[in-house]
Amino acid sequence: MRAGGLDLSGDWTGVYDYGQDGDGSVPFAATLFDVGGVIWGTTLEPNTFAPDAGAELEAEISGSRSGHEVHFRKAYLGRPSHGEDPVHYTGHVSPDGNRIEGNWTIRALGLFLSGPFVMNRIKGTAARARLGARAGETVEVF
């Protein structure tokens, strides 16, 4: 966290689960940018559901942060089979800004799926990410 307030910019590792019992856990890596509470970035995870795609799935995320609450959507690039619909995430940021815990939900093919997720910041990456965000990248917010 910087002196001016909470900033989620940086590299993160995490895991999301298919259900509350931790069965079907999927690890992922994320790079986030947070400018004034507008959040965007990318994720990379092993392919666990799209037989027509490669070994890893990349997604773009976009959303917002208000205080210690975050909301974002994840959209898989290339819209792989069973990954066409966006996944919605809602979470709470720890007081030190280095952990996000919450739940994900998706409505697809008439089904409603959800489960928990957790993300931990990789130390030392927030300053580097802030520099990239200030470099004038164009951002599309959904």
PDB file of C-alpha atoms in Angstrom:
ATOM      1  CA  MET A   1       0.000   0.000   0.000  1.00  0.00           C
ATOM      2  CA  ARG A   2       1.358   3.423  -0.878  1.00  0.00           C
ATOM      3  CA  ALA A   3       1.142   6.553   1.272  1.00  0.00           C
ATOM      4  CA  GLY A   4      -1.765   7.984  -0.782  1.00  0.00           C
ATOM      5  CA  GLY A   5      -4.022   4.980  -0.136  1.00  0.00           C
ATOM      6  CA  LEU A   6      -4.745   1.495  -1.301  1.00  0.00           C
ATOM      7  CA  ASP A   7      -3.335   0.417  -4.689  1.00  0.00           C
ATOM      8  CA  LEU A   8      -3.716  -3.133  -5.997  1.00  0.00           C
ATOM      9  CA  SER A   9      -1.270  -2.672  -8.890  1.00  0.00           C
ATOM     10  CA  GLY A  10       1.279  -5.461  -9.162  1.00  0.00           C
ATOM     11  CA  ASP A  11       1.724  -9.177  -9.728  1.00  0.00           C
ATOM     12  CA  TRP A  12      -0.409 -11.660  -7.824  1.00  0.00           C
ATOM     13  CA  THR A  13      -0.768 -15.414  -7.423  1.00  0.00           C
ATOM     14  CA  GLY A  14      -4.004 -17.047  -6.471  1.00  0.00           C
ATOM     15  CA  VAL A  15      -6.350 -19.975  -6.593  1.00  0.00           C
ATOM     16  CA  TYR A  16     -10.049 -20.363  -7.296  1.00  0.00           C
ATOM     17  CA  ASP A  17     -12.095 -23.376  -6.286  1.00  0.00           C
ATOM     18  CA  TYR A  18     -15.042 -25.143  -7.846  1.00  0.00           C
ATOM     19  CA  GLY A  19     -17.125 -25.310  -4.672  1.00  0.00           C
ATOM     20  CA  GLN A  20     -16.596 -24.618  -1.011  1.00  0.00           C
ATOM     21  CA  ASP A  21     -14.698 -27.837  -0.181  1.00  0.00           C
ATOM     22  CA  GLY A  22     -11.585 -26.945  -2.207  1.00  0.00           C
ATOM     23  CA  ASP A  23     -12.151 -29.819  -4.630  1.00  0.00           C
ATOM     24  CA  GLY A  24     -11.073 -28.721  -8.086  1.00  0.00           C
ATOM     25  CA  SER A  25      -8.698 -25.912  -7.118  1.00  0.00           C
ATOM     26  CA  VAL A  26      -7.160 -23.972 -10.029  1.00  0.00           C
ATOM     27  CA  PRO A  27      -4.023 -21.850  -9.519  1.00  0.00           C
ATOM     28  CA  PHE A  28      -3.529 -18.641 -11.486  1.00  0.00           C
ATOM     29  CA  ALA A  29      -1.202 -15.679 -11.911  1.00  0.00           C
ATOM     30  CA  ALA A  30      -2.488 -12.136 -12.363  1.00  0.00           C
ATOM     31  CA  THR A  31      -1.093  -8.720 -13.182  1.00  0.00           C
ATOM     32  CA  LEU A  32      -3.289  -5.889 -11.942  1.00  0.00           C
ATOM     33  CA  PHE A  33      -3.326  -2.148 -12.512  1.00  0.00           C
ATOM     34  CA  ASP A  34      -5.285   0.081 -10.147  1.00  0.00           C
ATOM     35  CA  VAL A  35      -5.622   3.768 -10.971  1.00  0.00           C
ATOM     36  CA  GLY A  36      -8.021   5.628  -8.720  1.00  0.00           C
ATOM     37  CA  GLY A  37     -10.059   2.497  -8.088  1.00  0.00           C
ATOM     38  CA  VAL A  38     -10.317   1.465 -11.750  1.00  0.00           C
ATOM     39  CA  ILE A  39      -8.867  -2.057 -12.045  1.00  0.00           C
ATOM     40  CA  TRP A  40      -7.696  -3.896 -15.151  1.00  0.00           C
ATOM     41  CA  GLY A  41      -5.165  -6.549 -16.028  1.00  0.00           C
ATOM     42  CA  THR A  42      -4.626 -10.114 -17.163  1.00  0.00           C
ATOM     43  CA  THR A  43      -4.653 -13.621 -15.727  1.00  0.00           C
ATOM     44  CA  LEU A  44      -3.005 -16.869 -16.785  1.00  0.00           C
ATOM     45  CA  GLU A  45      -4.135 -20.288 -15.570  1.00  0.00           C
ATOM     46  CA  PRO A  46      -3.861 -23.954 -16.558  1.00  0.00           C
ATOM     47  CA  ASN A  47      -6.594 -25.072 -18.949  1.00  0.00           C
ATOM     48  CA  THR A  48      -9.023 -27.209 -16.929  1.00  0.00           C
ATOM     49  CA  PHE A  49     -12.190 -27.005 -19.045  1.00  0.00           C
ATOM     50  CA  ALA A  50     -11.646 -26.122 -22.735  1.00  0.00           C
ATOM     51  CA  PRO A  51     -10.489 -29.144 -24.752  1.00  0.00           C
ATOM     52  CA  ASP A  52     -10.138 -27.045 -27.940  1.00  0.00           C
ATOM     53  CA  ALA A  53      -7.675 -24.596 -26.348  1.00  0.00           C
ATOM     54  CA  GLY A  54      -4.021 -24.920 -25.385  1.00  0.00           C
ATOM     55  CA  ALA A  55      -2.473 -25.888 -22.066  1.00  0.00           C
ATOM     56  CA  GLU A  56      -3.021 -22.416 -20.560  1.00  0.00           C
ATOM     57  CA  LEU A  57      -5.873 -19.926 -20.700  1.00  0.00           C
ATOM     58  CA  GLU A  58      -5.342 -16.170 -20.679  1.00  0.00           C
ATOM     59  CA  ALA A  59      -8.040 -13.726 -19.649  1.00  0.00           C
ATOM     60  CA  GLU A  60      -8.531  -9.983 -19.313  1.00  0.00           C
ATOM     61  CA  ILE A  61     -10.001  -8.535 -16.159  1.00  0.00           C
ATOM     62  CA  SER A  62     -11.673  -5.186 -15.598  1.00  0.00           C
ATOM     63  CA  GLY A  63     -13.560  -3.717 -12.713  1.00  0.00           C
ATOM     64  CA  SER A  64     -13.407  -1.393  -9.757  1.00  0.00           C
ATOM     65  CA  ARG A  65     -12.266  -1.010  -6.187  1.00  0.00           C
ATOM     66  CA  SER A  66     -14.067   1.043  -3.567  1.00  0.00           C
ATOM     67  CA  GLY A  67     -12.100   1.140  -0.340  1.00  0.00           C
ATOM     68  CA  HIS A  68     -11.340  -2.478   0.487  1.00  0.00           C
ATOM     69  CA  GLU A  69     -14.057  -3.986  -1.721  1.00  0.00           C
ATOM     70  CA  VAL A  70     -13.303  -5.136  -5.269  1.00  0.00           C
ATOM     71  CA  HIS A  71     -15.556  -6.161  -8.160  1.00  0.00           C
ATOM     72  CA  PHE A  72     -14.242  -7.332 -11.504  1.00  0.00           C
ATOM     73  CA  ARG A  73     -15.104  -9.522 -14.450  1.00  0.00           C
ATOM     74  CA  LYS A  74     -12.807 -11.993 -16.156  1.00  0.00           C
ATOM     75  CA  ALA A  75     -13.219 -12.695 -19.875  1.00  0.00           C
ATOM     76  CA  TYR A  76     -11.169 -15.468 -21.463  1.00  0.00           C
ATOM     77  CA  LEU A  77      -9.299 -14.457 -24.611  1.00  0.00           C
ATOM     78  CA  GLY A  78     -10.372 -16.330 -27.719  1.00  0.00           C
ATOM     79  CA  ARG A  79     -13.615 -17.378 -26.023  1.00  0.00           C
ATOM     80  CA  PRO A  80     -12.680 -21.065 -25.612  1.00  0.00           C
ATOM     81  CA  SER A  81     -15.478 -23.627 -25.423  1.00  0.00           C
ATOM     82  CA  HIS A  82     -17.146 -23.534 -21.995  1.00  0.00           C
ATOM     83  CA  GLY A  83     -15.391 -20.198 -21.398  1.00  0.00           C
ATOM     84  CA  GLU A  84     -17.516 -17.886 -23.520  1.00  0.00           C
ATOM     85  CA  ASP A  85     -19.287 -16.176 -20.614  1.00  0.00           C
ATOM     86  CA  PRO A  86     -17.537 -13.754 -18.250  1.00  0.00           C
ATOM     87  CA  VAL A  87     -16.809 -14.721 -14.667  1.00  0.00           C
ATOM     88  CA  HIS A  88     -17.702 -12.154 -11.994  1.00  0.00           C
ATOM     89  CA  TYR A  89     -15.547 -11.726  -8.896  1.00  0.00           C
ATOM     90  CA  THR A  90     -16.371  -9.915  -5.647  1.00  0.00           C
ATOM     91  CA  GLY A  91     -13.811  -9.721  -2.875  1.00  0.00           C
ATOM     92  CA  HIS A  92     -12.410  -7.985   0.170  1.00  0.00           C
ATOM     93  CA  VAL A  93      -8.857  -6.608   0.337  1.00  0.00           C
ATOM     94  CA  SER A  94      -6.826  -7.178   3.506  1.00  0.00           C
ATOM     95  CA  PRO A  95      -5.870  -4.107   5.584  1.00  0.00           C
ATOM     96  CA  ASP A  96      -2.270  -4.212   4.245  1.00  0.00           C
ATOM     97  CA  GLY A  97      -3.484  -4.491   0.608  1.00  0.00           C
ATOM     98  CA  ASN A  98      -1.622  -7.751  -0.062  1.00  0.00           C
ATOM     99  CA  ARG A  99      -4.466 -10.298  -0.053  1.00  0.00           C
ATOM    100  CA  ILE A 100      -7.879 -10.453  -1.705  1.00  0.00           C
ATOM    101  CA  GLU A 101     -10.478 -13.044  -0.679  1.00  0.00           C
ATOM    102  CA  GLY A 102     -13.955 -13.496  -2.057  1.00  0.00           C
ATOM    103  CA  ASN A 103     -16.222 -15.411  -4.406  1.00  0.00           C
ATOM    104  CA  TRP A 104     -16.627 -15.850  -8.146  1.00  0.00           C
ATOM    105  CA  THR A 105     -19.875 -16.515 -10.018  1.00  0.00           C
ATOM    106  CA  ILE A 106     -20.810 -17.404 -13.569  1.00  0.00           C
ATOM    107  CA  ARG A 107     -24.133 -17.880 -15.301  1.00  0.00           C
ATOM    108  CA  ALA A 108     -23.698 -20.015 -18.398  1.00  0.00           C
ATOM    109  CA  LEU A 109     -25.759 -22.508 -20.363  1.00  0.00           C
ATOM    110  CA  GLY A 110     -28.606 -22.178 -17.862  1.00  0.00           C
ATOM    111  CA  LEU A 111     -26.322 -22.995 -14.920  1.00  0.00           C
ATOM    112  CA  PHE A 112     -25.200 -20.920 -11.973  1.00  0.00           C
ATOM    113  CA  LEU A 113     -21.732 -21.813 -10.696  1.00  0.00           C
ATOM    114  CA  SER A 114     -19.762 -20.213  -7.872  1.00  0.00           C
ATOM    115  CA  GLY A 115     -16.896 -20.754  -5.500  1.00  0.00           C
ATOM    116  CA  PRO A 116     -14.252 -19.028  -3.405  1.00  0.00           C
ATOM    117  CA  PHE A 117     -11.014 -17.412  -4.560  1.00  0.00           C
ATOM    118  CA  VAL A 118      -7.950 -15.928  -2.889  1.00  0.00           C
ATOM    119  CA  MET A 119      -5.113 -13.803  -4.305  1.00  0.00           C
ATOM    120  CA  ASN A 120      -1.775 -12.872  -2.713  1.00  0.00           C
ATOM    121  CA  ARG A 121       0.452 -10.058  -3.934  1.00  0.00           C
ATOM    122  CA  ILE A 122       3.973 -11.000  -5.028  1.00  0.00           C
ATOM    123  CA  LYS A 123       6.120  -8.646  -2.967  1.00  0.00           C
ATOM    124  CA  GLY A 124       7.976  -5.842  -4.742  1.00  0.00           C
ATOM    125  CA  THR A 125       5.751  -5.584  -7.805  1.00  0.00           C
ATOM    126  CA  ALA A 126       3.415  -2.707  -6.919  1.00  0.00           C
ATOM    127  CA  ALA A 127       5.893   0.076  -7.724  1.00  0.00           C
ATOM    128  CA  ARG A 128       6.797  -1.451 -11.111  1.00  0.00           C
ATOM    129  CA  ALA A 129       3.113  -1.801 -12.047  1.00  0.00           C
ATOM    130  CA  ARG A 130       2.343   1.806 -11.108  1.00  0.00           C
ATOM    131  CA  LEU A 131       5.108   2.997 -13.429  1.00  0.00           C
ATOM    132  CA  GLY A 132       3.598   1.004 -16.301  1.00  0.00           C
ATOM    133  CA  ALA A 133       0.128   2.413 -15.611  1.00  0.00           C
ATOM    134  CA  ARG A 134       1.460   5.975 -15.691  1.00  0.00           C
ATOM    135  CA  ALA A 135       3.205   5.357 -19.015  1.00  0.00           C
ATOM    136  CA  GLY A 136      -0.065   6.083 -20.824  1.00  0.00           C
ATOM    137  CA  GLU A 137      -1.486   2.660 -21.588  1.00  0.00           C
ATOM    138  CA  THR A 138      -4.930   2.718 -23.173  1.00  0.00           C
ATOM    139  CA  VAL A 139      -7.496   0.941 -21.024  1.00  0.00           C
ATOM    140  CA  GLU A 140     -10.949  -0.306 -21.969  1.00  0.00           C
ATOM    141  CA  VAL A 141     -13.189  -0.554 -18.908  1.00  0.00           C
ATOM    142  CA  PHE A 142     -16.292  -2.785 -18.996  1.00  0.00           C
TER     143      PHE A 142
END
